[in-house]
Amino acid sequence: MSAVAEPSRTVLLLNGPNLNLLGTRDPEQYGTVTLDEVERQVVALGVELGVEVVCAQSNSEGVMVDRIHSARHWAGVVLNPGAYAHYGIALRDAIDAVEVPVVEVHISNIYAREEFRHTSVTAPVAAGYVAGCGVFGYELALRAVLRRDAERRA
């Protein structure tokens, strides 16, 4: 992670398992935009909105937990937990443990997919939830994090 000059104006964009394969993995479901492209778009929007966006991706739940803990004094977290949304109790507990807003994002509409994807253990403790909007959902989630952070600080 970069050295953060002003933590209150920094957002973590955290992607979970298999999202490093965006653009090539199941393009009918996830599209052809790569994770690098998503990160560049969100970083650029952050610049527009006056915040630094720090990007990270991990296939390991423990690493994701550590990343969320490291952002606990920042403006918030945009999180695509991937499959950990459905069974990642440690990830759920990390979201619940930090006071910053975490907005969960999914590229696909998980309710239009297999039944096991219909339940998220992380969503109930998230400050917001965006699903089924494609990669545009990341931009919506960043805006939601910043809105929730402003409300929290008011």
CSV table of N, CA and C in Angstrom, one decimal:
chain,number,residue,atom,x,y,z
A,1,MET,N,0.8,-1.2,0.0
A,1,MET,CA,0.0,0.0,0.0
A,1,MET,C,0.9,1.2,0.0
A,2,SER,N,0.3,2.3,-0.5
A,2,SER,CA,1.1,3.5,-0.6
A,2,SER,C,1.1,4.2,0.8
A,3,ALA,N,2.0,5.1,1.0
A,3,ALA,CA,2.0,5.9,2.2
A,3,ALA,C,0.8,6.9,2.0
A,4,VAL,N,-0.1,6.9,3.0
A,4,VAL,CA,-1.3,7.7,2.9
A,4,VAL,C,-1.1,9.1,3.6
A,5,ALA,N,-1.2,10.2,2.9
A,5,ALA,CA,-0.9,11.5,3.4
A,5,ALA,C,-2.0,11.9,4.3
A,6,GLU,N,-3.3,11.7,3.9
A,6,GLU,CA,-4.4,12.1,4.7
A,6,GLU,C,-5.4,11.0,4.8
A,7,PRO,N,-5.3,10.1,5.8
A,7,PRO,CA,-6.2,8.9,5.9
A,7,PRO,C,-7.7,9.2,5.7
A,8,SER,N,-8.1,10.4,6.2
A,8,SER,CA,-9.6,10.6,6.1
A,8,SER,C,-10.0,10.9,4.7
A,9,ARG,N,-9.1,11.1,3.8
A,9,ARG,CA,-9.4,11.3,2.4
A,9,ARG,C,-8.9,10.1,1.5
A,10,THR,N,-8.9,8.9,2.1
A,10,THR,CA,-8.4,7.8,1.4
A,10,THR,C,-9.4,6.6,1.5
A,11,VAL,N,-9.6,6.0,0.4
A,11,VAL,CA,-10.5,4.8,0.3
A,11,VAL,C,-9.8,3.6,-0.2
A,12,LEU,N,-10.0,2.5,0.4
A,12,LEU,CA,-9.5,1.2,0.0
A,12,LEU,C,-10.4,0.6,-1.0
A,13,LEU,N,-9.9,0.2,-2.2
A,13,LEU,CA,-10.7,-0.6,-3.1
A,13,LEU,C,-10.1,-2.0,-3.0
A,14,LEU,N,-10.9,-2.9,-2.5
A,14,LEU,CA,-10.4,-4.3,-2.2
A,14,LEU,C,-11.2,-5.3,-3.0
A,15,ASN,N,-10.5,-6.1,-3.8
A,15,ASN,CA,-11.1,-7.2,-4.5
A,15,ASN,C,-10.7,-8.5,-4.0
A,16,GLY,N,-11.6,-9.5,-4.0
A,16,GLY,CA,-11.3,-10.8,-3.4
A,16,GLY,C,-10.9,-11.8,-4.5
A,17,PRO,N,-11.2,-13.1,-4.1
A,17,PRO,CA,-10.7,-14.2,-4.9
A,17,PRO,C,-11.2,-14.2,-6.4
A,18,ASN,N,-10.3,-14.5,-7.2
A,18,ASN,CA,-10.5,-14.7,-8.7
A,18,ASN,C,-10.8,-13.4,-9.4
A,19,LEU,N,-10.9,-12.3,-8.7
A,19,LEU,CA,-11.1,-11.0,-9.5
A,19,LEU,C,-9.9,-10.5,-10.2
A,20,ASN,N,-8.7,-11.1,-9.9
A,20,ASN,CA,-7.5,-10.8,-10.7
A,20,ASN,C,-7.7,-11.3,-12.1
A,21,LEU,N,-8.6,-12.2,-12.3
A,21,LEU,CA,-8.9,-12.8,-13.6
A,21,LEU,C,-10.0,-12.1,-14.5
A,22,LEU,N,-10.4,-11.0,-13.9
A,22,LEU,CA,-11.4,-10.2,-14.7
A,22,LEU,C,-11.0,-9.9,-16.1
A,23,GLY,N,-11.9,-10.0,-17.0
A,23,GLY,CA,-11.5,-9.8,-18.4
A,23,GLY,C,-11.4,-11.1,-19.2
A,24,THR,N,-11.0,-12.2,-18.5
A,24,THR,CA,-10.8,-13.5,-19.1
A,24,THR,C,-11.7,-14.5,-18.5
A,25,ARG,N,-12.0,-14.4,-17.2
A,25,ARG,CA,-12.8,-15.4,-16.5
A,25,ARG,C,-14.3,-15.1,-16.8
A,26,ASP,N,-14.9,-16.1,-17.4
A,26,ASP,CA,-16.4,-16.1,-17.6
A,26,ASP,C,-16.9,-14.7,-18.1
A,27,PRO,N,-16.4,-14.3,-19.3
A,27,PRO,CA,-16.7,-12.9,-19.8
A,27,PRO,C,-18.2,-12.7,-20.0
A,28,GLU,N,-19.0,-13.8,-20.2
A,28,GLU,CA,-20.4,-13.6,-20.3
A,28,GLU,C,-21.1,-13.1,-19.0
A,29,GLN,N,-20.5,-13.5,-17.9
A,29,GLN,CA,-21.0,-13.1,-16.6
A,29,GLN,C,-20.4,-11.8,-16.1
A,30,TYR,N,-19.1,-11.6,-16.4
A,30,TYR,CA,-18.3,-10.5,-15.8
A,30,TYR,C,-17.8,-9.5,-16.8
A,31,GLY,N,-18.0,-9.8,-18.1
A,31,GLY,CA,-17.5,-8.8,-19.1
A,31,GLY,C,-16.1,-9.0,-19.4
A,32,THR,N,-15.5,-8.1,-20.2
A,32,THR,CA,-14.1,-8.2,-20.7
A,32,THR,C,-13.2,-7.1,-20.1
A,33,VAL,N,-13.7,-6.3,-19.2
A,33,VAL,CA,-12.9,-5.3,-18.6
A,33,VAL,C,-12.0,-6.0,-17.6
A,34,THR,N,-10.7,-5.6,-17.6
A,34,THR,CA,-9.8,-6.2,-16.6
A,34,THR,C,-9.8,-5.5,-15.3
A,35,LEU,N,-9.3,-6.1,-14.3
A,35,LEU,CA,-9.2,-5.5,-12.9
A,35,LEU,C,-8.3,-4.3,-13.0
A,36,ASP,N,-7.2,-4.3,-13.8
A,36,ASP,CA,-6.4,-3.1,-13.9
A,36,ASP,C,-7.3,-1.9,-14.5
A,37,GLU,N,-8.1,-2.2,-15.4
A,37,GLU,CA,-9.0,-1.1,-16.0
A,37,GLU,C,-10.0,-0.6,-15.0
A,38,VAL,N,-10.6,-1.5,-14.2
A,38,VAL,CA,-11.5,-1.1,-13.1
A,38,VAL,C,-10.8,-0.2,-12.1
A,39,GLU,N,-9.6,-0.7,-11.7
A,39,GLU,CA,-8.8,0.1,-10.7
A,39,GLU,C,-8.5,1.5,-11.3
A,40,ARG,N,-8.1,1.6,-12.5
A,40,ARG,CA,-7.8,2.9,-13.1
A,40,ARG,C,-9.0,3.8,-13.1
A,41,GLN,N,-10.2,3.2,-13.5
A,41,GLN,CA,-11.4,4.0,-13.5
A,41,GLN,C,-11.8,4.5,-12.1
A,42,VAL,N,-11.7,3.7,-11.1
A,42,VAL,CA,-12.0,4.1,-9.8
A,42,VAL,C,-11.0,5.1,-9.2
A,43,VAL,N,-9.7,4.9,-9.5
A,43,VAL,CA,-8.7,5.9,-9.1
A,43,VAL,C,-9.0,7.2,-9.7
A,44,ALA,N,-9.3,7.2,-11.0
A,44,ALA,CA,-9.6,8.5,-11.7
A,44,ALA,C,-10.8,9.2,-11.1
A,45,LEU,N,-11.9,8.4,-10.8
A,45,LEU,CA,-13.0,9.0,-10.2
A,45,LEU,C,-12.7,9.6,-8.8
A,46,GLY,N,-11.8,8.8,-8.1
A,46,GLY,CA,-11.4,9.3,-6.8
A,46,GLY,C,-10.7,10.7,-6.9
A,47,VAL,N,-9.8,10.8,-7.9
A,47,VAL,CA,-9.1,12.1,-8.2
A,47,VAL,C,-10.2,13.2,-8.4
A,48,GLU,N,-11.2,12.9,-9.2
A,48,GLU,CA,-12.3,13.9,-9.5
A,48,GLU,C,-13.0,14.3,-8.2
A,49,LEU,N,-13.2,13.3,-7.3
A,49,LEU,CA,-13.9,13.5,-6.0
A,49,LEU,C,-13.0,14.0,-4.9
A,50,GLY,N,-11.7,14.1,-5.2
A,50,GLY,CA,-10.8,14.6,-4.1
A,50,GLY,C,-10.3,13.6,-3.1
A,51,VAL,N,-10.3,12.3,-3.5
A,51,VAL,CA,-9.8,11.3,-2.6
A,51,VAL,C,-8.8,10.4,-3.2
A,52,GLU,N,-7.9,9.8,-2.4
A,52,GLU,CA,-7.0,8.9,-2.9
A,52,GLU,C,-7.6,7.5,-2.8
A,53,VAL,N,-7.5,6.7,-3.9
A,53,VAL,CA,-8.0,5.3,-3.9
A,53,VAL,C,-6.8,4.4,-3.9
A,54,VAL,N,-6.7,3.6,-2.9
A,54,VAL,CA,-5.6,2.6,-2.8
A,54,VAL,C,-6.2,1.2,-3.2
A,55,CYS,N,-5.6,0.6,-4.2
A,55,CYS,CA,-6.2,-0.7,-4.7
A,55,CYS,C,-5.4,-1.9,-4.2
A,56,ALA,N,-6.2,-2.9,-3.9
A,56,ALA,CA,-5.6,-4.2,-3.5
A,56,ALA,C,-6.5,-5.3,-4.0
A,57,GLN,N,-5.9,-6.5,-4.2
A,57,GLN,CA,-6.6,-7.7,-4.5
A,57,GLN,C,-5.9,-8.9,-3.9
A,58,SER,N,-6.7,-9.8,-3.3
A,58,SER,CA,-6.1,-11.0,-2.8
A,58,SER,C,-7.1,-12.2,-2.9
A,59,ASN,N,-6.5,-13.3,-3.1
A,59,ASN,CA,-7.3,-14.6,-3.1
A,59,ASN,C,-7.4,-15.2,-1.7
A,60,SER,N,-6.8,-14.5,-0.7
A,60,SER,CA,-6.7,-15.0,0.6
A,60,SER,C,-7.6,-14.2,1.6
A,61,GLU,N,-8.4,-14.9,2.3
A,61,GLU,CA,-9.3,-14.1,3.2
A,61,GLU,C,-8.5,-13.4,4.3
A,62,GLY,N,-7.5,-14.1,4.8
A,62,GLY,CA,-6.7,-13.4,5.9
A,62,GLY,C,-6.0,-12.2,5.4
A,63,VAL,N,-5.5,-12.1,4.2
A,63,VAL,CA,-4.9,-10.9,3.7
A,63,VAL,C,-6.0,-9.8,3.5
A,64,MET,N,-7.2,-10.2,3.1
A,64,MET,CA,-8.3,-9.2,3.0
A,64,MET,C,-8.6,-8.7,4.3
A,65,VAL,N,-8.7,-9.5,5.3
A,65,VAL,CA,-9.0,-9.0,6.7
A,65,VAL,C,-7.9,-8.0,7.1
A,66,ASP,N,-6.7,-8.3,6.9
A,66,ASP,CA,-5.6,-7.4,7.2
A,66,ASP,C,-5.7,-6.1,6.5
A,67,ARG,N,-6.1,-6.1,5.2
A,67,ARG,CA,-6.3,-4.9,4.4
A,67,ARG,C,-7.4,-4.0,5.0
A,68,ILE,N,-8.5,-4.7,5.4
A,68,ILE,CA,-9.6,-3.9,6.0
A,68,ILE,C,-9.2,-3.3,7.3
A,69,HIS,N,-8.5,-4.0,8.1
A,69,HIS,CA,-8.0,-3.5,9.4
A,69,HIS,C,-7.1,-2.3,9.1
A,70,SER,N,-6.2,-2.4,8.1
A,70,SER,CA,-5.3,-1.3,7.8
A,70,SER,C,-6.0,0.0,7.4
A,71,ALA,N,-7.2,-0.1,6.9
A,71,ALA,CA,-8.0,1.0,6.4
A,71,ALA,C,-9.0,1.5,7.5
A,72,ARG,N,-8.9,1.1,8.7
A,72,ARG,CA,-9.9,1.4,9.7
A,72,ARG,C,-10.0,2.9,10.1
A,73,HIS,N,-9.0,3.7,9.7
A,73,HIS,CA,-9.0,5.1,10.0
A,73,HIS,C,-9.1,5.9,8.7
A,74,TRP,N,-9.4,5.2,7.6
A,74,TRP,CA,-9.6,5.9,6.3
A,74,TRP,C,-11.0,6.3,6.1
A,75,ALA,N,-11.4,6.8,5.0
A,75,ALA,CA,-12.7,7.3,4.7
A,75,ALA,C,-13.7,6.1,4.5
A,76,GLY,N,-13.1,4.9,4.1
A,76,GLY,CA,-14.0,3.7,3.9
A,76,GLY,C,-13.3,2.7,2.9
A,77,VAL,N,-14.2,1.7,2.6
A,77,VAL,CA,-13.7,0.6,1.8
A,77,VAL,C,-14.8,0.3,0.8
A,78,VAL,N,-14.4,0.1,-0.5
A,78,VAL,CA,-15.2,-0.5,-1.5
A,78,VAL,C,-14.7,-1.9,-1.6
A,79,LEU,N,-15.6,-2.8,-1.4
A,79,LEU,CA,-15.2,-4.2,-1.3
A,79,LEU,C,-16.0,-5.1,-2.2
A,80,ASN,N,-15.3,-5.9,-3.1
A,80,ASN,CA,-15.9,-7.0,-3.8
A,80,ASN,C,-15.3,-8.2,-3.2
A,81,PRO,N,-16.1,-8.9,-2.3
A,81,PRO,CA,-15.5,-10.0,-1.6
A,81,PRO,C,-15.5,-11.3,-2.4
A,82,GLY,N,-16.1,-11.2,-3.6
A,82,GLY,CA,-16.1,-12.4,-4.4
A,82,GLY,C,-16.9,-13.5,-3.7
A,83,ALA,N,-16.4,-14.8,-3.8
A,83,ALA,CA,-17.0,-15.9,-3.2
A,83,ALA,C,-17.0,-15.8,-1.6
A,84,TYR,N,-16.1,-15.0,-1.1
A,84,TYR,CA,-16.1,-14.9,0.4
A,84,TYR,C,-17.4,-14.2,0.9
A,85,ALA,N,-18.1,-13.6,0.1
A,85,ALA,CA,-19.4,-13.0,0.5
A,85,ALA,C,-20.3,-14.1,1.0
A,86,HIS,N,-20.2,-15.3,0.5
A,86,HIS,CA,-21.1,-16.4,0.9
A,86,HIS,C,-20.7,-17.2,2.1
A,87,TYR,N,-19.4,-17.1,2.5
A,87,TYR,CA,-19.0,-18.0,3.6
A,87,TYR,C,-17.8,-17.4,4.4
A,88,GLY,N,-17.4,-16.2,4.1
A,88,GLY,CA,-16.3,-15.6,4.7
A,88,GLY,C,-16.6,-14.9,6.1
A,89,ILE,N,-16.7,-15.8,7.1
A,89,ILE,CA,-17.1,-15.2,8.4
A,89,ILE,C,-16.0,-14.3,9.0
A,90,ALA,N,-14.7,-14.6,8.8
A,90,ALA,CA,-13.6,-13.8,9.3
A,90,ALA,C,-13.7,-12.4,8.5
A,91,LEU,N,-14.0,-12.4,7.3
A,91,LEU,CA,-14.2,-11.2,6.5
A,91,LEU,C,-15.4,-10.4,7.0
A,92,ARG,N,-16.4,-11.1,7.3
A,92,ARG,CA,-17.6,-10.4,7.9
A,92,ARG,C,-17.3,-9.8,9.2
A,93,ASP,N,-16.6,-10.5,10.0
A,93,ASP,CA,-16.2,-9.9,11.3
A,93,ASP,C,-15.3,-8.7,11.2
A,94,ALA,N,-14.4,-8.7,10.2
A,94,ALA,CA,-13.5,-7.6,10.0
A,94,ALA,C,-14.3,-6.4,9.6
A,95,ILE,N,-15.3,-6.5,8.7
A,95,ILE,CA,-16.1,-5.4,8.3
A,95,ILE,C,-16.9,-4.9,9.5
A,96,ASP,N,-17.4,-5.7,10.3
A,96,ASP,CA,-18.1,-5.3,11.5
A,96,ASP,C,-17.3,-4.7,12.6
A,97,ALA,N,-16.0,-5.0,12.6
A,97,ALA,CA,-15.1,-4.5,13.6
A,97,ALA,C,-14.6,-3.1,13.3
A,98,VAL,N,-14.6,-2.7,12.1
A,98,VAL,CA,-14.1,-1.3,11.8
A,98,VAL,C,-15.2,-0.3,11.7
A,99,GLU,N,-14.9,0.9,12.1
A,99,GLU,CA,-16.0,1.9,12.1
A,99,GLU,C,-16.2,2.6,10.8
A,100,VAL,N,-15.4,2.4,9.8
A,100,VAL,CA,-15.5,3.1,8.5
A,100,VAL,C,-16.6,2.4,7.7
A,101,PRO,N,-17.2,3.1,6.8
A,101,PRO,CA,-18.2,2.5,5.9
A,101,PRO,C,-17.5,1.5,4.9
A,102,VAL,N,-18.1,0.4,4.8
A,102,VAL,CA,-17.7,-0.6,3.8
A,102,VAL,C,-18.9,-0.8,2.9
A,103,VAL,N,-18.7,-0.6,1.6
A,103,VAL,CA,-19.8,-0.8,0.7
A,103,VAL,C,-19.4,-2.0,-0.2
A,104,GLU,N,-20.3,-3.0,-0.1
A,104,GLU,CA,-20.0,-4.3,-0.9
A,104,GLU,C,-20.5,-4.1,-2.3
A,105,VAL,N,-19.7,-4.6,-3.2
A,105,VAL,CA,-20.1,-4.5,-4.6
A,105,VAL,C,-19.9,-5.9,-5.3
A,106,HIS,N,-20.8,-6.2,-6.2
A,106,HIS,CA,-20.7,-7.4,-7.0
A,106,HIS,C,-21.0,-7.0,-8.5
A,107,ILE,N,-20.2,-7.5,-9.4
A,107,ILE,CA,-20.4,-7.1,-10.8
A,107,ILE,C,-21.7,-7.7,-11.3
A,108,SER,N,-21.9,-9.0,-11.0
A,108,SER,CA,-23.1,-9.7,-11.5
A,108,SER,C,-24.3,-9.5,-10.5
A,109,ASN,N,-25.4,-9.8,-10.9
A,109,ASN,CA,-26.6,-9.9,-10.0
A,109,ASN,C,-26.6,-11.3,-9.4
A,110,ILE,N,-26.1,-11.3,-8.1
A,110,ILE,CA,-26.0,-12.6,-7.5
A,110,ILE,C,-27.3,-13.4,-7.3
A,111,TYR,N,-28.4,-12.6,-7.4
A,111,TYR,CA,-29.7,-13.2,-7.2
A,111,TYR,C,-30.2,-13.9,-8.5
A,112,ALA,N,-29.6,-13.6,-9.6
A,112,ALA,CA,-29.9,-14.2,-10.9
A,112,ALA,C,-29.0,-15.4,-11.2
A,113,ARG,N,-28.2,-15.8,-10.2
A,113,ARG,CA,-27.2,-16.9,-10.4
A,113,ARG,C,-27.6,-18.1,-9.5
A,114,GLU,N,-26.7,-18.9,-9.3
A,114,GLU,CA,-26.9,-20.1,-8.5
A,114,GLU,C,-27.4,-19.8,-7.1
A,115,GLU,N,-28.3,-20.7,-6.6
A,115,GLU,CA,-28.9,-20.4,-5.3
A,115,GLU,C,-27.9,-20.2,-4.2
A,116,PHE,N,-26.8,-20.9,-4.2
A,116,PHE,CA,-25.8,-20.7,-3.1
A,116,PHE,C,-25.2,-19.3,-3.0
A,117,ARG,N,-25.3,-18.6,-4.1
A,117,ARG,CA,-24.8,-17.2,-4.2
A,117,ARG,C,-25.8,-16.2,-3.6
A,118,HIS,N,-27.0,-16.6,-3.4
A,118,HIS,CA,-28.1,-15.7,-3.0
A,118,HIS,C,-27.9,-15.1,-1.5
A,119,THR,N,-27.1,-15.8,-0.7
A,119,THR,CA,-26.9,-15.3,0.6
A,119,THR,C,-25.5,-14.7,0.8
A,120,SER,N,-25.5,-13.5,1.4
A,120,SER,CA,-24.2,-12.9,1.7
A,120,SER,C,-24.1,-12.8,3.2
A,121,VAL,N,-23.0,-13.3,3.7
A,121,VAL,CA,-22.7,-13.1,5.2
A,121,VAL,C,-22.1,-11.8,5.4
A,122,THR,N,-21.6,-11.1,4.4
A,122,THR,CA,-20.9,-9.9,4.6
A,122,THR,C,-21.9,-8.7,4.4
A,123,ALA,N,-22.9,-8.8,3.6
A,123,ALA,CA,-23.8,-7.7,3.3
A,123,ALA,C,-24.5,-7.2,4.6
A,124,PRO,N,-24.9,-8.0,5.5
A,124,PRO,CA,-25.6,-7.4,6.7
A,124,PRO,C,-24.8,-6.5,7.5
A,125,VAL,N,-23.5,-6.5,7.5
A,125,VAL,CA,-22.7,-5.6,8.2
A,125,VAL,C,-22.1,-4.5,7.4
A,126,ALA,N,-22.4,-4.5,6.1
A,126,ALA,CA,-21.9,-3.5,5.2
A,126,ALA,C,-22.7,-2.2,5.3
A,127,ALA,N,-22.2,-1.1,5.0
A,127,ALA,CA,-22.9,0.2,5.0
A,127,ALA,C,-23.8,0.3,3.8
A,128,GLY,N,-23.5,-0.4,2.7
A,128,GLY,CA,-24.2,-0.4,1.5
A,128,GLY,C,-23.9,-1.6,0.6
A,129,TYR,N,-24.7,-1.7,-0.4
A,129,TYR,CA,-24.6,-2.9,-1.2
A,129,TYR,C,-25.0,-2.6,-2.7
A,130,VAL,N,-24.1,-2.9,-3.6
A,130,VAL,CA,-24.3,-2.7,-5.0
A,130,VAL,C,-24.1,-4.0,-5.8
A,131,ALA,N,-25.1,-4.4,-6.6
A,131,ALA,CA,-24.9,-5.7,-7.3
A,131,ALA,C,-25.6,-5.6,-8.7
A,132,GLY,N,-25.1,-6.2,-9.7
A,132,GLY,CA,-25.7,-6.4,-11.0
A,132,GLY,C,-25.5,-5.2,-11.9
A,133,CYS,N,-24.7,-4.2,-11.6
A,133,CYS,CA,-24.5,-3.1,-12.4
A,133,CYS,C,-23.2,-3.1,-13.2
A,134,GLY,N,-22.6,-4.3,-13.3
A,134,GLY,CA,-21.4,-4.5,-14.0
A,134,GLY,C,-20.3,-3.7,-13.3
A,135,VAL,N,-19.2,-3.4,-14.0
A,135,VAL,CA,-18.1,-2.7,-13.3
A,135,VAL,C,-18.4,-1.3,-13.0
A,136,PHE,N,-19.5,-0.7,-13.5
A,136,PHE,CA,-20.0,0.6,-13.1
A,136,PHE,C,-20.4,0.6,-11.6
A,137,GLY,N,-20.7,-0.6,-11.1
A,137,GLY,CA,-21.0,-0.7,-9.7
A,137,GLY,C,-19.9,-0.2,-8.8
A,138,TYR,N,-18.7,-0.3,-9.2
A,138,TYR,CA,-17.5,0.2,-8.4
A,138,TYR,C,-17.6,1.7,-8.2
A,139,GLU,N,-18.0,2.4,-9.3
A,139,GLU,CA,-18.1,3.8,-9.2
A,139,GLU,C,-19.2,4.2,-8.3
A,140,LEU,N,-20.4,3.5,-8.3
A,140,LEU,CA,-21.5,3.7,-7.4
A,140,LEU,C,-21.1,3.5,-6.0
A,141,ALA,N,-20.3,2.4,-5.8
A,141,ALA,CA,-19.9,2.1,-4.4
A,141,ALA,C,-18.9,3.1,-3.9
A,142,LEU,N,-18.0,3.7,-4.7
A,142,LEU,CA,-17.1,4.7,-4.2
A,142,LEU,C,-17.9,5.9,-3.8
A,143,ARG,N,-18.9,6.3,-4.6
A,143,ARG,CA,-19.7,7.5,-4.2
A,143,ARG,C,-20.5,7.2,-2.9
A,144,ALA,N,-21.0,6.0,-2.8
A,144,ALA,CA,-21.7,5.6,-1.5
A,144,ALA,C,-20.8,5.6,-0.3
A,145,VAL,N,-19.6,5.1,-0.4
A,145,VAL,CA,-18.6,5.2,0.7
A,145,VAL,C,-18.4,6.6,1.1
A,146,LEU,N,-18.2,7.5,0.1
A,146,LEU,CA,-17.9,8.9,0.5
A,146,LEU,C,-19.2,9.5,1.1
A,147,ARG,N,-20.3,9.2,0.7
A,147,ARG,CA,-21.6,9.8,1.3
A,147,ARG,C,-21.7,9.3,2.7
A,148,ARG,N,-21.5,7.9,2.9
A,148,ARG,CA,-21.6,7.4,4.2
A,148,ARG,C,-20.6,8.0,5.2
A,149,ASP,N,-19.4,8.2,4.7
A,149,ASP,CA,-18.3,8.7,5.5
A,149,ASP,C,-18.7,10.2,5.9
A,150,ALA,N,-19.2,11.0,5.0
A,150,ALA,CA,-19.6,12.3,5.3
A,150,ALA,C,-20.7,12.3,6.3
A,151,GLU,N,-21.7,11.4,6.2
A,151,GLU,CA,-22.7,11.3,7.2
A,151,GLU,C,-22.2,10.9,8.6
A,152,ARG,N,-21.2,10.0,8.6
A,152,ARG,CA,-20.6,9.6,9.8
A,152,ARG,C,-19.8,10.7,10.5
A,153,ARG,N,-19.2,11.5,9.7
A,153,ARG,CA,-18.4,12.6,10.3
A,153,ARG,C,-19.2,13.8,10.7
A,154,ALA,N,-20.4,13.9,10.2
A,154,ALA,CA,-21.3,15.1,10.5
A,154,ALA,C,-21.8,15.1,11.9
